[in-house]
Each structure stands twice: as structure tokens, then as C-alpha cells.
Coordinates of C-alpha atoms in Angstrom, one line a residue:
M14 CA -5.5 -23.3 -113.9
E15 CA -8.8 -23.7 -112.2
E16 CA -8.5 -27.4 -112.5
H17 CA -5.9 -27.3 -109.7
I18 CA -8.0 -25.5 -107.1
G19 CA -8.0 -27.6 -103.9
K20 CA -4.8 -29.4 -104.7
N21 CA -1.8 -29.4 -102.3
F22 CA 0.2 -26.5 -103.5
P23 CA 3.9 -26.4 -102.6
E24 CA 5.0 -23.6 -100.3
P25 CA 8.5 -22.3 -101.3
T26 CA 11.0 -21.9 -98.5
V27 CA 14.4 -20.2 -98.3
E28 CA 16.0 -23.5 -99.4
T29 CA 13.5 -24.2 -102.2
E30 CA 12.8 -20.7 -103.6
A31 CA 15.3 -21.0 -106.5
Y32 CA 13.9 -24.5 -107.4
W33 CA 10.3 -23.2 -107.6
Q34 CA 11.4 -20.1 -109.5
G35 CA 13.1 -22.4 -112.0
C36 CA 10.0 -24.5 -112.3
S37 CA 8.0 -21.3 -112.9
N38 CA 10.3 -20.6 -115.8
H39 CA 9.9 -24.3 -117.0
Q40 CA 13.5 -25.2 -116.1
L41 CA 14.4 -28.1 -113.8
L42 CA 17.0 -26.9 -111.4
I43 CA 19.0 -29.1 -109.1
Q44 CA 22.0 -28.4 -106.8
Q45 CA 25.6 -29.2 -107.6
C46 CA 28.5 -28.9 -105.1
R47 CA 31.2 -26.6 -106.3
E48 CA 33.8 -28.5 -104.3
C49 CA 33.2 -32.2 -105.2
G50 CA 30.8 -31.9 -108.2
H51 CA 28.0 -34.0 -106.5
Y52 CA 24.5 -33.4 -107.8
Q53 CA 21.6 -33.5 -105.3
F54 CA 17.9 -33.2 -105.1
Y55 CA 15.9 -32.3 -102.9
P56 CA 17.3 -28.8 -102.0
R57 CA 19.6 -28.6 -99.0
I58 CA 22.0 -26.0 -97.7
I59 CA 25.0 -28.4 -97.7
C60 CA 26.3 -31.0 -100.0
T61 CA 25.2 -34.5 -98.9
D62 CA 28.4 -36.0 -100.2
C63 CA 31.2 -33.8 -98.8
M64 CA 29.3 -31.5 -96.4
S65 CA 30.5 -28.4 -98.2
R66 CA 28.2 -25.3 -98.0
D67 CA 29.3 -24.3 -101.5
V68 CA 26.3 -25.6 -103.5
E69 CA 24.9 -23.9 -106.5
W70 CA 21.8 -24.3 -108.6
V71 CA 22.3 -25.7 -112.1
K72 CA 19.9 -26.5 -114.9
A73 CA 19.3 -30.3 -115.2
S74 CA 19.0 -32.0 -118.5
G75 CA 15.4 -32.9 -117.6
R76 CA 15.9 -36.5 -118.7
G77 CA 16.0 -39.6 -116.6
N78 CA 14.4 -43.0 -116.2
V79 CA 11.7 -44.7 -114.2
K80 CA 13.2 -46.5 -111.2
T81 CA 9.8 -47.6 -109.8
Y82 CA 6.2 -46.5 -109.9
T83 CA 2.7 -47.1 -108.6
I84 CA -0.7 -46.4 -110.2
I85 CA -3.1 -44.4 -108.0
H86 CA -6.7 -45.4 -108.6
R87 CA -8.2 -43.7 -105.5
A88 CA -7.9 -40.0 -105.2
I89 CA -6.6 -38.5 -102.0
S90 CA -9.2 -35.8 -102.2
Q91 CA -11.9 -34.6 -104.5
A92 CA -9.5 -32.1 -106.1
Y93 CA -7.6 -35.1 -107.6
E94 CA -10.6 -37.2 -108.5
K95 CA -10.5 -36.4 -112.2
D96 CA -6.8 -37.3 -112.4
T97 CA -7.3 -40.9 -111.5
P98 CA -5.8 -43.2 -112.4
Y99 CA -2.4 -41.6 -112.4
V100 CA 1.2 -42.6 -112.0
V101 CA 3.5 -41.6 -109.2
A102 CA 7.1 -42.6 -110.1
L103 CA 10.5 -42.4 -108.7
I104 CA 12.6 -40.8 -111.5
E105 CA 16.4 -41.2 -111.5
L106 CA 17.7 -38.0 -113.3
D107 CA 20.5 -38.4 -115.8
E108 CA 22.7 -36.4 -113.3
G109 CA 22.1 -39.0 -110.6
P110 CA 19.6 -37.6 -108.1
M111 CA 16.2 -39.2 -107.7
M112 CA 12.9 -37.3 -107.6
M113 CA 9.3 -38.3 -107.2
S114 CA 6.8 -37.1 -109.7
N115 CA 4.0 -38.1 -112.0
V116 CA 4.4 -39.7 -115.5
I117 CA 1.7 -38.1 -117.7
G118 CA 0.6 -38.1 -121.3
C119 CA 0.1 -41.8 -121.6
T120 CA -2.0 -44.5 -120.1
P121 CA -0.8 -45.7 -116.7
E122 CA -0.3 -49.2 -118.1
A123 CA 2.2 -47.8 -120.6
V124 CA 4.7 -46.9 -117.9
K125 CA 7.5 -49.5 -117.2
V126 CA 10.5 -49.6 -115.0
G127 CA 13.6 -48.4 -116.9
Q128 CA 11.7 -46.3 -119.4
E129 CA 13.3 -43.0 -120.4
V130 CA 11.4 -39.9 -119.4
M131 CA 11.6 -36.2 -120.0
V132 CA 10.4 -33.3 -117.8
T133 CA 7.5 -31.1 -118.7
F134 CA 5.7 -28.6 -116.5
E135 CA 2.1 -28.1 -115.4
D136 CA 1.2 -24.5 -114.6
W137 CA -0.9 -24.6 -111.4
S138 CA -1.0 -20.9 -110.9
D139 CA 0.9 -17.8 -112.0
E140 CA 3.6 -18.6 -109.4
I141 CA 3.7 -22.4 -109.2
S142 CA 4.5 -24.8 -112.0
I143 CA 4.9 -28.5 -111.2
P144 CA 7.5 -30.7 -112.9
K145 CA 6.1 -33.9 -114.3
F146 CA 7.5 -36.4 -116.8
T147 CA 6.5 -37.8 -120.1
L148 CA 7.7 -41.0 -121.8
V149 CA 10.5 -40.4 -124.4
D150 CA 9.7 -43.4 -126.5
A151 CA 6.4 -45.3 -125.8
D152 CA 6.6 -48.7 -127.6

């Protein structure tokens, strides 16, 4: 976990605490409205579809596809230098919401729009695990 020293660690809030606890348990949690069934990410206190306050945390499938991506060649700080080049992607989860994350476990050139991905977790500390994605089928 020392390899993550100096990186931008998330700071859980009241709205995101359950999400980060799920990540710590290697479960990708998203919110679902109990009134209209709408799934949403990032965490909010109301449903973005019907404005209900009756939202709950549910375990997502952890699968999705790459909507778009970029390859980062220049680290934002020395803490990220050894990670370059790396992929930052917009992932559309099978449940519908989009989330930004990294695609790991392959060369950056292997990532393509439309590819299916699956969540994995990087433990950055005892409290924080970061969801990242791997390609399901790299041709």
C-alpha cells in the first residue's frame, strides 16, 4: 500500500460513506430509488429522476462498457509517475449510471470504446479501496 502514498485519497462524506464502505469490502454499490427504480451514481440524497428522498444502496453487477477514454502520459504529480501511461475511462455500468475510473491490467492501447469491463479494487489503505476496471475479453 506504500505505492499509493502521496496520491489524492478520497474523503468520505455523509453522502458517500456507504459507497466507500462497500469499496472497502470490494463491492461496488450504487443507489437505486425505491419509488421509481432509477439507478444513479454518484451518490446523492435524492433521486435524480423523480426527486424522491427514498434512495437505497444496492450492489451493482460490477460490469459495464467503455463509453470513452483517454490515455494519460504525463503524471499529475510524482505520486502517479510510475503509473504512466494509464487509462482514464468513462464506464457505463450495466445498470445505467456512468462512472469515471481507470482501466487496468492491459496496455493502454488495448482499450477500445464499447469494450466490456468488470470492476476490481485496489486497496490504497486499510480504509480506502479504489474501484478500477479490467477488460472482460481482450482480443
